[in-house]
Coordinates of C-alpha atoms and ligand atoms in Angstrom, one line a residue:
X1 CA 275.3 47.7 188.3
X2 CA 274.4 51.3 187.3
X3 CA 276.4 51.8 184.5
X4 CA 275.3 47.8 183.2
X5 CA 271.6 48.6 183.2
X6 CA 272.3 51.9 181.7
X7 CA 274.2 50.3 178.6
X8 CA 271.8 47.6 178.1
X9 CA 269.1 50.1 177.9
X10 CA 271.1 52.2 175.5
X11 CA 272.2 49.3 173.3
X12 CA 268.6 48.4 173.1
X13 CA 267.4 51.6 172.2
X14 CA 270.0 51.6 169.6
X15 CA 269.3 48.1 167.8
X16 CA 265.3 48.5 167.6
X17 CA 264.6 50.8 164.8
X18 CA 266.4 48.4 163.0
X19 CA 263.8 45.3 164.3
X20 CA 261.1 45.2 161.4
X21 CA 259.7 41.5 161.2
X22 CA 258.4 38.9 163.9
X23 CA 261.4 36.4 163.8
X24 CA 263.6 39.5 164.8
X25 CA 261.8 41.0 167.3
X26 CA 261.4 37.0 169.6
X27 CA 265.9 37.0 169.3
X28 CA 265.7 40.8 170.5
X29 CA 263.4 39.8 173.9
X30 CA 264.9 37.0 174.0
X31 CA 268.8 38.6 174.1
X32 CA 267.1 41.1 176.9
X33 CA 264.5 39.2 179.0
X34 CA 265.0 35.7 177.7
X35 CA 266.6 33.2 180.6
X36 CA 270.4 34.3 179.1
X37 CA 269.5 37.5 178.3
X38 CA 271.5 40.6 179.6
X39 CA 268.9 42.1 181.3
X40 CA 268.3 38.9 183.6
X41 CA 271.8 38.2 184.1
X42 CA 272.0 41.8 185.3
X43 CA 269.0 41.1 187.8
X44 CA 270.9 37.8 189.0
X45 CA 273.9 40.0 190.4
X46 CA 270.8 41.5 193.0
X47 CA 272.3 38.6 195.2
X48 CA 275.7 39.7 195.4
X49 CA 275.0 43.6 196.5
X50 CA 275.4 43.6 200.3
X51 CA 272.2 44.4 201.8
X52 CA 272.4 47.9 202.9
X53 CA 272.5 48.7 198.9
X54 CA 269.6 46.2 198.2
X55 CA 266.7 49.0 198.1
X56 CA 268.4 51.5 196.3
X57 CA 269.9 48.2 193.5
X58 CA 266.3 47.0 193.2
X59 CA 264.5 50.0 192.4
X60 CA 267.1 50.7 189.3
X61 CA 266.5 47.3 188.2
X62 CA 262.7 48.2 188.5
X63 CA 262.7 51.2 186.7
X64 CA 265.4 49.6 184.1
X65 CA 263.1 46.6 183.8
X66 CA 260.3 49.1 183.1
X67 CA 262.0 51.2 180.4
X68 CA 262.6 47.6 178.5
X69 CA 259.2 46.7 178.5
X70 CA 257.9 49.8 177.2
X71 CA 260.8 49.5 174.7
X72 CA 259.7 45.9 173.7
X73 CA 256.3 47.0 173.3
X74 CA 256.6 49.8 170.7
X75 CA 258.8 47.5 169.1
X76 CA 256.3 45.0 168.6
X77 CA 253.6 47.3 168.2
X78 CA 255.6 49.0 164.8
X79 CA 256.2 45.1 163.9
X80 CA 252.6 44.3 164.0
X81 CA 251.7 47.1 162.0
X82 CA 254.3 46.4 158.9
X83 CA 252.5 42.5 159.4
X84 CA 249.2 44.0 158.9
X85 CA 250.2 46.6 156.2
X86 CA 252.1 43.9 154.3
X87 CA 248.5 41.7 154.6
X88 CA 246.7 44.5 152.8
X89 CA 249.4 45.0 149.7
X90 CA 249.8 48.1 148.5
X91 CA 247.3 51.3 149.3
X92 CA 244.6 52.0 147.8
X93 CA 243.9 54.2 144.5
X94 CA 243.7 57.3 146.3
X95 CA 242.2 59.0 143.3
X96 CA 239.2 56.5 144.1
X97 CA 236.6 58.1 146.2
X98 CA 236.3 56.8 149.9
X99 CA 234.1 54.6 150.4
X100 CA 232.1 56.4 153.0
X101 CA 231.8 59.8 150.8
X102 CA 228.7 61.6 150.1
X103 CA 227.0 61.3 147.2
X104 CA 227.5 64.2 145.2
X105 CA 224.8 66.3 143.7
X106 CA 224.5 68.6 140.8
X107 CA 224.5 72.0 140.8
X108 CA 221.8 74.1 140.9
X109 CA 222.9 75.4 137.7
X110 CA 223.0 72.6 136.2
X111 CA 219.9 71.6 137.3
X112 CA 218.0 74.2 136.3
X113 CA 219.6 73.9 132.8
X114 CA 218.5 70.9 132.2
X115 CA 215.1 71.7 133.3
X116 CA 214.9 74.5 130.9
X117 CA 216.2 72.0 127.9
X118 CA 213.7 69.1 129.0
X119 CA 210.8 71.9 128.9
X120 CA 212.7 72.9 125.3
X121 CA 212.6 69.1 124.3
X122 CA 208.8 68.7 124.5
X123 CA 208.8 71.3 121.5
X124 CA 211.1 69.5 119.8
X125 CA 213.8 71.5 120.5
X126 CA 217.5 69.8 120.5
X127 CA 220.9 70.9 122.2
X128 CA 223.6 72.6 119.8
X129 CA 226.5 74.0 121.1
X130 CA 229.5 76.1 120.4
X131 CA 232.8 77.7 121.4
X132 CA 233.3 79.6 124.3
X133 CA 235.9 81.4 122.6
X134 CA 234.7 83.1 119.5
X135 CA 235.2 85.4 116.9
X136 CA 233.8 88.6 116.5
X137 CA 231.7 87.3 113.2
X138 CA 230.2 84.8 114.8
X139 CA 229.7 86.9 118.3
X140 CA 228.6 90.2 116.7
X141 CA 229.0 91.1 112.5
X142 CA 227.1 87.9 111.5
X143 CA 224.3 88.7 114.1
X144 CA 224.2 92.3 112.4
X145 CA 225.8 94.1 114.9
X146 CA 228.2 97.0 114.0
X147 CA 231.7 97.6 114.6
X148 CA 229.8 100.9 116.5
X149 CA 228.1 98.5 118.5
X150 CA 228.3 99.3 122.0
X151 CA 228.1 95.7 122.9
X152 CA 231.3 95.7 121.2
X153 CA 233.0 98.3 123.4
X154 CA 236.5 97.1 125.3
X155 CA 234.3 98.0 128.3
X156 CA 232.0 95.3 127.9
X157 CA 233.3 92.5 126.5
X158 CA 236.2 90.8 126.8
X159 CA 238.7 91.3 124.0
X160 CA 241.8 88.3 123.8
X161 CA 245.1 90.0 123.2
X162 CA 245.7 91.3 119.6
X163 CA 248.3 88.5 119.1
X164 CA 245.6 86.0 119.3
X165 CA 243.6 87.4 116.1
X166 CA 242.7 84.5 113.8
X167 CA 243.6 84.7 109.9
X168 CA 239.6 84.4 109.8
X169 CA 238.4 83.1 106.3
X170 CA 238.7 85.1 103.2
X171 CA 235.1 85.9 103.6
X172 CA 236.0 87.6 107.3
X173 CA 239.3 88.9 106.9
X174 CA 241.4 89.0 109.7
X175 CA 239.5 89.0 113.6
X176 CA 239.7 89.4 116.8
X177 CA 238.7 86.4 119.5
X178 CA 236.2 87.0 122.4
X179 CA 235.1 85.5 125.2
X180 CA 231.7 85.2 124.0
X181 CA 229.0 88.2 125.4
X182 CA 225.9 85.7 124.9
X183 CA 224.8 82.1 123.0
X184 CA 223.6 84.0 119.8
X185 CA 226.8 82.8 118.5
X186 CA 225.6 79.5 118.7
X187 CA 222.4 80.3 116.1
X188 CA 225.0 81.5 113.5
X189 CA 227.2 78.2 114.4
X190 CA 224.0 76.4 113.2
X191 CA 222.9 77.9 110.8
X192 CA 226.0 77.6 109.2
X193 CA 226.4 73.8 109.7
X194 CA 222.9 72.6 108.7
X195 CA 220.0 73.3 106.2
X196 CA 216.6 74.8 107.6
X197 CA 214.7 73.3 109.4
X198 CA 216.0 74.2 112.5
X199 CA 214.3 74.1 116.1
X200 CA 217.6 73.9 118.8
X201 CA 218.4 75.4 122.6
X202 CA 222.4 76.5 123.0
X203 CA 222.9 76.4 127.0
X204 CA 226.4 77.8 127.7
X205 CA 228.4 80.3 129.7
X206 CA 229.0 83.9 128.6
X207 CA 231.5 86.3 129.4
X208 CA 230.8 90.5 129.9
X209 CA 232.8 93.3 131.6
X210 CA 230.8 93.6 134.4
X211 CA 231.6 94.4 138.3
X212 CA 230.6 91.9 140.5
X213 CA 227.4 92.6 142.3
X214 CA 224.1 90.4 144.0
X215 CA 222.3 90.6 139.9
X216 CA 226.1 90.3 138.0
X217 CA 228.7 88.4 137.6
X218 CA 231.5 88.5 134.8
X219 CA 231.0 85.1 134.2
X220 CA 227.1 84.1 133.8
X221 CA 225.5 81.1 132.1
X222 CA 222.6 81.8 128.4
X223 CA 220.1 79.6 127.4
X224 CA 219.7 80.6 123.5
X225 CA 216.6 79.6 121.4
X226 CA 216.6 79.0 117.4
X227 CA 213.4 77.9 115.5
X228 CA 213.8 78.1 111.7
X229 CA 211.1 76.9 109.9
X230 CA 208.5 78.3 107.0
X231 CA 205.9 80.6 108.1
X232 CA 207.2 81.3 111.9
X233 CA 205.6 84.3 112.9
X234 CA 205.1 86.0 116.4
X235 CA 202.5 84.1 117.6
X236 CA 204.6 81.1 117.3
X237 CA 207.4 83.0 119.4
X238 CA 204.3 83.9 121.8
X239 CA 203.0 80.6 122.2
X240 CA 206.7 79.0 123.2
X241 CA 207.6 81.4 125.3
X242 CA 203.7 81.4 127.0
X243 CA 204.4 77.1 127.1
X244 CA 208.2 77.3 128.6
X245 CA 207.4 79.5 131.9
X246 CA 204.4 77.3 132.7
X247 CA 205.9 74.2 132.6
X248 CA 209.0 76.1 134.5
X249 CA 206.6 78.7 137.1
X250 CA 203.2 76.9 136.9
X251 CA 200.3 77.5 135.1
X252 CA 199.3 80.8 137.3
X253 CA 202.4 82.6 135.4
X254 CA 202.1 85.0 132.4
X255 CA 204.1 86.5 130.4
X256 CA 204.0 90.0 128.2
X257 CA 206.1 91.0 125.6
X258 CA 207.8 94.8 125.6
X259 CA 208.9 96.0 122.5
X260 CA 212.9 96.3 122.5
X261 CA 215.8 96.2 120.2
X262 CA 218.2 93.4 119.5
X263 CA 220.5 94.2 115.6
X264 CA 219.5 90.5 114.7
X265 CA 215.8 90.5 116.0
X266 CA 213.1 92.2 113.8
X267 CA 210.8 93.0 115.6
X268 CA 212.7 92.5 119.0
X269 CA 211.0 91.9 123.0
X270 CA 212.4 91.8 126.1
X271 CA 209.8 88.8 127.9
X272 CA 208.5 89.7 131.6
X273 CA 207.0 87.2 134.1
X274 CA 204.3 87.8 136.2
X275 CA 203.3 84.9 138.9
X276 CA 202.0 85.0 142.2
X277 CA 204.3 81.9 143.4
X278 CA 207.4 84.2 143.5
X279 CA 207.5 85.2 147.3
X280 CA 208.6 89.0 148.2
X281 CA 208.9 89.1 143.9
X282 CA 205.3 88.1 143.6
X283 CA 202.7 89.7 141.0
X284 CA 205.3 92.1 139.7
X285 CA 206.4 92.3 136.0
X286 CA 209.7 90.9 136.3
X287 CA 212.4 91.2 132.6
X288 CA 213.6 87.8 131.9
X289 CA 214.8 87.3 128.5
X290 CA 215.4 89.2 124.8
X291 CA 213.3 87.7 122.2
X292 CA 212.4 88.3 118.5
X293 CA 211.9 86.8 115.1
X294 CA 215.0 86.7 113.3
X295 CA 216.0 89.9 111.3
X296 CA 215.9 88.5 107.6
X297 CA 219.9 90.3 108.0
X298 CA 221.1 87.6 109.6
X299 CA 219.6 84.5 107.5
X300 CA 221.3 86.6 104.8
X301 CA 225.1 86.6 106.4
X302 CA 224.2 82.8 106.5
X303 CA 223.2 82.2 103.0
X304 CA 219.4 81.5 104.0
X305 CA 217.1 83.3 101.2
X306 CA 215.1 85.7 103.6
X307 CA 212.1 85.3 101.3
X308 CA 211.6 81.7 102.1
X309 CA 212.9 81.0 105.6
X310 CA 211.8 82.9 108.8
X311 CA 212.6 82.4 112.5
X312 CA 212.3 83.3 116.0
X313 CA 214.9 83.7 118.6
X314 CA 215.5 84.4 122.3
X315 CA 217.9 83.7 124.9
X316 CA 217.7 83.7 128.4
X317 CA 219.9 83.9 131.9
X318 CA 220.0 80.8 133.9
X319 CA 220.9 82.5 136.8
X320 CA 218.3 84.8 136.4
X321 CA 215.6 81.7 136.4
X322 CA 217.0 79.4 139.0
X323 CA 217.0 82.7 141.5
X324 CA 213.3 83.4 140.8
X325 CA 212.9 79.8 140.8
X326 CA 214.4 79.4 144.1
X327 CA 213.9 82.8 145.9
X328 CA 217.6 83.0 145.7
X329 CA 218.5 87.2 146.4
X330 CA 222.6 87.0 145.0
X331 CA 223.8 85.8 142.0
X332 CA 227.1 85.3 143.7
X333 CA 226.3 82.0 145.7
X334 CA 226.3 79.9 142.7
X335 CA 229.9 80.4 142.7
X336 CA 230.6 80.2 146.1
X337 CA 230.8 76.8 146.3
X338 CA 229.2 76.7 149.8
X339 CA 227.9 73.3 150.9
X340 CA 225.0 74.7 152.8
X341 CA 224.0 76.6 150.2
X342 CA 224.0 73.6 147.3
X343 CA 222.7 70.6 149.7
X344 CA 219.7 72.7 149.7
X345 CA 219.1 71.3 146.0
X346 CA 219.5 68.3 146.6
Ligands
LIG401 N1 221.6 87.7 123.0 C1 220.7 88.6 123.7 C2 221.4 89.0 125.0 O1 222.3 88.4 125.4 C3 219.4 87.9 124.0 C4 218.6 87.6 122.8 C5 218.7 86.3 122.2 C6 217.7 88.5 122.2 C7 218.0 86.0 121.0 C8 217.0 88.2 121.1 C9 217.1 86.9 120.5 O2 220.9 89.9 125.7

């Protein structure tokens, strides 16, 4: 009887990966438990084994009836499951997102950006954009800068390999791609590509040489202003600037202007911020953006007649405003992509 149970338990082992639907699994219980099956056939021999063997006989059967049981029930439990995948059809898009997701939210980045171009858009500034990968006209000689430039050193900006140069157009000769150092591009870009007037914003990453720290990053994002027009003078660059940081910091904000130098600003500013809404950075002059009117130079490399057209430019760090904005202290948990840090903008 030993060796009986122990090849019916075998052979059942054996045949039930190969049990998938309903029908099969019934004529698989039934050829073990069922009234002809071999496991009850087996437990009607009980009343041949002389008594003495009786206990010993019964509890094989017991533990043989047990292992069958447990067999049947995976069996069925795998068979259920095909039944109920088969109901549903095939799975789900999985490039869908589940159902019971969070919401995503935009980056503080990108939030801030478009705050700055909504502020922008009340002036009737509009969006322009332009490449990310530029040549160095557009980056630096149509903006008046010098080959000497040291804005144009290997050390600062980010050169693409010499095989990369662009035939350029007969006007530029033969150049070298960059990753762009700033959004100034961008005015050229414009310039270029429509007739004066022109009031636009340029949001858009910039690429420089520098070591990672809490204030830089290689990889930062510009906001660039352009306003073309007859008759802008400084008081018109005073008055925009003075408009954009108190719609962005509140009215209690001010702003001075600092004599600087930019090749394709005439006269050229760096803008501070004073407010006392900034926390620990509160009531001190703080540098925000470069600013100027545009350097009659450049409306030249464009084909704009410098004696009838005159502008004002400036372009800004959106890092730099969404820290002071936020009381953020490194630049380097915008890209960190930490959860706990971007919920907090929700
Ligand atoms: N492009 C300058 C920079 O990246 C900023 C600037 C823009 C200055 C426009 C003047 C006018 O520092």
């Amino acid at each position: 009887m030993r060796e009986q149970l122990a090849s019916i338990i075998s052979e059942a082992t054996a045949a039930a990966p190969a049990i998938v639907t309903r029908p099969d699994f019934e004529a698989f219980k039934a050829r073990l438990s069922g009234p002809n099956g071999s496991l009850t056939s087996a437990m009607k021999l009980m009343a041949s084994v002389p008594k003495e063997e009786k206990p010993a006989a019964g509890r094989l059967l017991n533990e043989a009836k047990a292992a069958i049981e447990k067999l049947l029930e995976t069996t069925l439990a795998r068979v259920e499951h095909a039944e109920a995948a088969a109901r549903l059809g095939p799975p789900e898009d999985p490039t869908l997102p589940p159902p019971d997701d969070q919401e995503g939210l935009a980056h503080p980045l990108t939030k801030v950006r478009e705050e700055i171009a909504s502020v922008f858009h009340k002036l009737g500034f509009t969006v322009a954009e332009g490449p990310e990968i530029e040549s160095e006209w557009f980056c630096f000689d149509a903006l008046n800068t010098p080959a000497t430039h040291p804005a144009r050193d290997m050390q600062d900006t980010f050169f693409l390999p010499a095989q990369t140069r662009c035939a350029g157009t007969s006007k530029h000769g033969s150049e070298a791609y960059v990753l762009r150092s700033h959004t100034s591009s961008v005015q050229i870009r414009t310039m270029l590509a429509r007739k004066p007037p022109i009031r636009i914003i340029a949001p858009g990453r910039c690429f420089r040489r520098d070591t990672v720290d809490a204030t830089h990053s290689a990889n930062f994002h510009q906001v660039e202003g352009l306003w073309v027009d007859k008759g802008v003078t400084l008081r018109d660059l005073k008055s925009v600037l003075d408009f954009f940081v108190r719609e962005m910091f509140g009215n209690s904000a001010e702003i001075r202007l600092r004599p600087s130098f930019f090749p394709f600003t005439e006269p050229s500013f760096e803008m501070d911020l004073r407010s006392p809404d900034l926390g620990r950075l509160s009531n001190r002059w703080l540098e925000v953006m470069g600013c100027g009117l545009v350097n009659p130079k450049v409306f030249e490399n464009v084909g704009y007649d410098p004696g009838e057209w005159t502008g004002l430019a400036f372009g800004m760090g959106v890092e730099r405003i969404a820290m002071l904005l936020h009381g953020i202290d490194d630049i380097r948990h915008f890209y960190a992509n930490d959860l706990r840090f971007l919920r907090q903008f929700a």
